């Protein structure tokens, strides 16, 4: 294995080496790997296309890597990128796209929530000359009401404010043409919100719908907190509405306060009443204080992301890789 000086793998040969690259990020999926390949491989073999499967082990603490290596022994077209720690799914996908060598790429979840049977349909659309074919979830089996509700809210909110609408109920499961991947690989953004980027690049896009299945084994890797931060990433990265919003709130509040001040002054002028005024002062102070804290917090959300961008840290650190020297495909 060879590393270039910025810690990236150096790939040989350059350019495409096969028709299709499957990209599977995996975080503690040791129990799903068997079933994953068992379902995926026959489908790929039926396609009459050359392919590679890039598995990114995203710092799993279980035996995901050992399981993958076991499969690789018989199937050298399974390539493995082993991260030095958990970097998150978005980053794992970014690395997968970076090192894929196919004419088309399909990111897929290892828990089989994205049915491999759909790959054929994705490819059929791609052959109709679409550059991006995304899979839209008709139903979300095995997901809590809370998750469905919040997902819905999120899409509403982001599509109100974002400059490039994100198709509702799409995941990362989709087909990307090589030229889209090339563009994505050259986007230097550090905080990756792949769904947003996929939509942002444009090109000819279309969707096909499917029924999302419950997870095969194990539990979701997304806690409420992780999802919340993910949603914040999406909103702050794809719109500056959060920043602009507060100037308007400020203007409205100032105008209301001004009117209220006029009212108070006229009370004193015309009636000469010395109102105790404790309540109104407290309300004004607390309300404005709260408002200021919220707007500071929002500034902080954006600033934090700007900070992450300017630090220019590498997106991920690869500790080992298997199969990239020889670019074996099937
Ligand atoms: N995943 C990952 N890194 C993480 C979290 C998840 O690579 O930090 C992978 C995970 O192994 C799975 C896919 O991303 O293949 C989707 O994760 P999950 O099923 O937990 O998400 P959900 O389907 O609940 O959105
Ligand atoms: Mg899942």
XYZ file of C-alpha atoms and ligand atoms in Angstrom:
356
model
C 0.000 0.000 0.000
C 1.228 3.440 -0.830
C 0.346 6.690 0.865
C 0.805 10.121 -0.625
C 2.016 12.840 1.674
C -1.414 14.045 2.746
C -2.248 10.578 4.047
C -4.354 9.572 1.056
C -3.900 6.284 -0.769
C -2.229 6.561 -4.105
C -4.248 4.640 -6.609
C -2.858 2.659 -9.482
C -3.949 2.755 -12.152
C -5.791 6.044 -12.440
C -9.100 6.204 -14.283
C -11.957 3.769 -14.345
C -11.369 0.054 -14.111
C -14.897 -1.380 -14.038
C -18.538 -0.635 -14.792
C -19.935 -0.485 -11.291
C -18.622 0.401 -7.832
C -20.680 -0.537 -4.801
C -19.804 1.498 -1.730
C -20.765 0.122 1.656
C -19.928 2.023 4.854
C -19.886 -0.268 7.862
C -19.843 0.485 11.525
C -20.159 -2.529 13.826
C -21.960 -4.626 11.241
C -20.203 -7.975 11.860
C -23.512 -9.852 12.024
C -24.893 -8.362 8.831
C -21.923 -8.939 6.549
C -22.705 -12.582 5.780
C -26.224 -11.844 4.735
C -25.208 -8.660 2.937
C -22.873 -10.442 0.531
C -25.157 -13.423 0.258
C -27.872 -11.164 -1.149
C -25.714 -8.698 -3.028
C -23.336 -10.980 -4.928
C -25.912 -12.995 -6.938
C -27.610 -9.770 -7.958
C -24.349 -8.218 -9.129
C -23.325 -11.384 -10.949
C -26.585 -11.286 -12.876
C -25.951 -7.814 -14.212
C -23.311 -8.717 -16.756
C -21.160 -5.835 -15.653
C -17.711 -5.725 -14.135
C -17.807 -4.490 -10.588
C -15.933 -3.810 -7.369
C -17.287 -3.576 -3.838
C -15.641 -1.014 -1.611
C -16.300 -1.579 2.074
C -15.337 1.171 4.465
C -14.837 -0.048 7.983
C -15.661 3.082 9.919
C -13.737 2.345 13.103
C -15.862 -0.616 14.146
C -15.173 -1.984 17.601
C -16.427 -5.462 16.719
C -15.105 -7.971 14.189
C -16.332 -6.198 11.066
C -12.813 -6.009 9.604
C -12.066 -9.698 10.264
C -15.357 -10.694 8.649
C -14.601 -8.539 5.611
C -11.122 -9.975 5.255
C -12.601 -13.463 5.392
C -14.842 -12.652 2.434
C -12.055 -10.962 0.556
C -10.015 -14.165 0.476
C -12.412 -15.718 -2.018
C -13.597 -12.498 -3.593
C -10.665 -10.235 -4.387
C -12.963 -7.621 -5.909
C -14.081 -6.803 -2.364
C -11.855 -3.914 -1.368
C -11.525 -2.633 2.150
C -10.697 0.780 3.528
C -10.054 0.651 7.237
C -10.428 3.978 9.058
C -8.283 4.691 12.089
C -11.411 5.513 14.101
C -15.096 6.221 13.649
C -15.528 9.227 11.366
C -19.236 8.856 10.627
C -21.161 7.627 7.638
C -20.902 10.807 5.578
C -17.127 10.749 5.729
C -17.031 7.019 5.017
C -19.071 7.655 1.890
C -16.757 10.467 0.890
C -13.772 8.128 1.080
C -15.667 5.447 -0.831
C -16.464 7.853 -3.657
C -12.887 9.046 -3.703
C -11.445 5.567 -4.245
C -14.113 4.047 -6.440
C -13.111 3.288 -9.997
C -16.401 2.436 -11.677
C -18.393 4.152 -14.415
C -21.284 4.287 -11.978
C -21.353 4.220 -8.209
C -23.971 2.989 -5.782
C -23.642 3.685 -2.055
C -25.612 1.131 -0.058
C -26.229 0.449 3.660
C -24.773 -2.782 4.973
C -27.831 -3.516 7.114
C -29.858 -4.270 3.957
C -32.300 -1.445 4.543
C -31.518 -0.495 0.975
C -32.645 -3.569 -0.952
C -29.975 -4.744 -3.439
C -32.795 -5.917 -5.710
C -33.237 -2.284 -6.647
C -29.786 -2.022 -8.218
C -31.094 -3.394 -11.484
C -33.745 -0.697 -11.672
C -31.237 2.008 -10.823
C -29.020 0.834 -13.638
C -31.916 0.680 -16.096
C -32.608 4.375 -15.422
C -28.922 5.191 -15.711
C -28.954 3.589 -19.160
C -31.740 6.023 -20.039
C -29.049 8.664 -19.626
C -29.749 9.926 -16.134
C -26.677 10.955 -14.140
C -28.228 10.550 -10.701
C -30.935 8.015 -9.926
C -32.044 8.202 -6.316
C -34.248 5.754 -4.464
C -37.227 7.288 -2.691
C -38.581 5.564 0.421
C -42.291 4.978 0.030
C -42.617 3.525 3.499
C -40.291 3.470 6.437
C -40.784 0.082 8.065
C -39.256 -0.399 11.476
C -38.811 3.290 12.198
C -40.409 5.000 15.147
C -43.187 7.543 14.769
C -40.850 10.113 16.273
C -38.236 9.502 13.574
C -40.802 9.714 10.790
C -42.239 12.922 12.199
C -38.893 14.609 12.662
C -37.721 13.470 9.229
C -40.833 15.028 7.741
C -40.296 18.295 9.580
C -36.686 18.364 8.501
C -37.501 18.043 4.798
C -40.200 20.703 5.072
C -37.863 23.094 6.799
C -34.842 22.593 4.604
C -36.808 22.739 1.373
C -38.327 26.037 2.475
C -34.944 27.662 2.883
C -32.320 25.751 0.961
C -31.370 27.039 -2.477
C -31.298 23.500 -3.886
C -34.271 21.371 -2.845
C -33.421 17.971 -1.413
C -35.769 15.236 -2.668
C -37.941 14.091 0.217
C -37.367 10.690 1.813
C -34.247 9.888 -0.095
C -31.241 8.392 1.595
C -27.775 7.886 0.279
C -28.962 4.871 -1.699
C -28.728 5.984 -5.316
C -26.735 5.615 -8.468
C -24.181 8.257 -9.395
C -22.555 8.559 -12.761
C -18.790 8.884 -12.930
C -18.891 12.546 -13.869
C -21.034 13.380 -10.846
C -18.582 11.528 -8.636
C -15.687 13.458 -10.150
C -17.431 16.701 -9.269
C -18.181 15.491 -5.742
C -14.576 14.434 -5.275
C -13.479 17.960 -6.029
C -15.741 19.639 -3.521
C -13.387 20.574 -0.713
C -16.074 21.037 1.949
C -15.188 19.438 5.248
C -18.531 19.119 6.934
C -20.178 16.719 4.535
C -23.910 16.550 4.176
C -24.031 14.122 1.299
C -27.741 14.335 0.573
C -27.396 18.080 0.174
C -24.283 17.787 -1.988
C -25.904 15.126 -4.186
C -28.755 17.524 -4.890
C -26.526 20.566 -5.174
C -24.384 19.228 -8.042
C -27.383 19.109 -10.356
C -27.138 17.077 -13.610
C -29.998 14.967 -14.892
C -31.642 13.454 -11.834
C -34.582 11.148 -11.382
C -36.038 8.959 -8.642
C -37.550 5.504 -8.288
C -39.563 4.484 -5.255
C -39.182 1.490 -2.983
C -40.311 0.112 0.349
C -37.723 0.630 3.007
C -37.265 -2.484 5.099
C -36.400 -2.714 8.783
C -32.767 -3.297 9.678
C -31.630 -6.917 9.195
C -29.753 -7.230 12.514
C -28.433 -4.849 15.117
C -29.702 -1.381 15.950
C -29.478 1.957 14.205
C -26.222 3.820 14.739
C -27.995 7.141 14.890
C -28.936 8.417 18.301
C -31.389 11.282 18.600
C -28.506 13.619 19.303
C -26.548 12.466 16.226
C -29.627 12.950 14.037
C -30.228 16.392 15.486
C -26.675 17.457 14.673
C -27.003 15.922 11.232
C -30.126 17.999 10.614
C -28.342 21.127 11.838
C -25.487 20.386 9.447
C -27.967 20.119 6.620
C -29.696 23.353 7.462
C -26.636 25.469 8.171
C -24.648 24.144 5.226
C -27.345 24.554 2.657
C -28.911 27.806 3.677
C -28.000 31.034 5.390
C -31.638 31.544 6.360
C -30.741 30.865 9.988
C -28.431 33.849 9.968
C -30.752 36.186 8.105
C -33.833 35.251 10.110
C -32.550 36.957 13.236
C -32.128 40.366 11.685
C -35.839 40.320 10.859
C -36.810 39.204 14.328
C -34.571 41.980 15.665
C -36.276 44.599 13.488
C -39.758 43.493 14.521
C -38.870 43.410 18.210
C -37.226 46.849 18.024
C -40.280 48.329 16.326
C -42.591 46.811 18.929
C -40.362 48.094 21.739
C -40.334 51.560 20.180
C -44.123 51.635 20.004
C -44.315 50.425 23.573
C -41.876 53.141 24.677
C -44.030 55.797 22.981
C -47.042 54.401 24.760
C -45.296 54.555 28.152
C -44.084 58.110 27.594
C -47.528 59.287 26.559
C -49.009 57.650 29.661
C -46.702 59.691 31.857
C -47.185 62.887 29.785
C -50.956 62.825 29.656
C -51.870 61.130 32.893
C -48.734 61.845 34.880
C -48.926 58.411 36.320
C -45.829 56.961 37.853
C -46.332 53.320 36.936
C -44.291 50.923 39.096
C -43.353 49.110 35.850
C -41.433 46.266 37.431
C -43.258 43.589 35.472
C -42.848 45.198 32.084
C -39.154 45.828 32.646
C -38.545 42.256 33.714
C -40.433 40.907 30.737
C -38.521 43.113 28.350
C -35.148 42.202 29.841
C -35.800 38.474 29.952
C -37.347 38.356 26.517
C -34.592 40.327 24.840
C -31.941 38.413 26.797
C -33.382 35.131 25.580
C -33.571 36.379 22.042
C -29.960 37.475 22.113
C -28.809 34.125 23.437
C -30.700 32.280 20.716
C -29.262 34.437 17.982
C -25.781 34.091 19.448
C -26.287 30.333 19.449
C -27.253 30.397 15.804
C -24.214 32.481 14.948
C -22.217 29.889 16.870
C -23.631 27.046 14.770
C -22.429 28.730 11.602
C -19.153 29.887 13.091
C -18.383 26.380 14.323
C -18.729 25.071 10.793
C -16.597 27.854 9.382
C -14.002 26.955 11.989
C -14.069 23.302 10.949
C -13.532 24.391 7.324
C -10.569 26.660 7.972
C -8.712 24.138 10.121
C -8.132 22.060 6.982
C -7.766 18.816 8.822
C -7.930 15.713 6.661
C -11.469 14.378 6.430
C -10.483 10.880 7.441
C -7.446 8.838 8.328
C -6.976 5.495 6.654
C -5.063 3.027 8.749
C -5.076 0.120 6.271
C -6.459 -0.699 2.880
C -6.863 -3.957 1.031
C -7.217 -4.442 -2.695
C -6.369 -0.993 -4.034
C -2.891 -1.822 -5.323
C -4.079 -4.183 -8.006
C -7.581 -2.766 -8.660
C -9.068 -6.207 -9.005
C -12.630 -6.334 -10.325
C -15.124 -8.964 -11.218
N -22.496 3.761 9.494
C -21.147 4.138 9.395
N -20.627 4.984 10.339
C -21.376 5.471 11.369
C -22.732 5.099 11.433
C -23.269 4.264 10.472
O -20.446 3.728 8.481
O -20.828 6.214 12.189
C -23.072 2.847 8.472
C -23.792 1.632 9.038
O -22.905 0.574 9.292
C -24.798 1.298 7.954
C -25.130 2.672 7.372
O -24.063 3.533 7.747
O -24.233 0.497 6.935
C -26.460 3.194 7.878
O -26.458 3.238 9.289
P -27.752 2.928 10.156
O -28.414 1.699 9.671
O -27.312 2.914 11.575
O -28.620 4.202 9.860
P -30.214 4.265 9.578
O -30.522 3.183 8.590
O -30.848 4.034 10.886
O -30.424 5.641 9.024
Mg -30.054 1.292 8.709
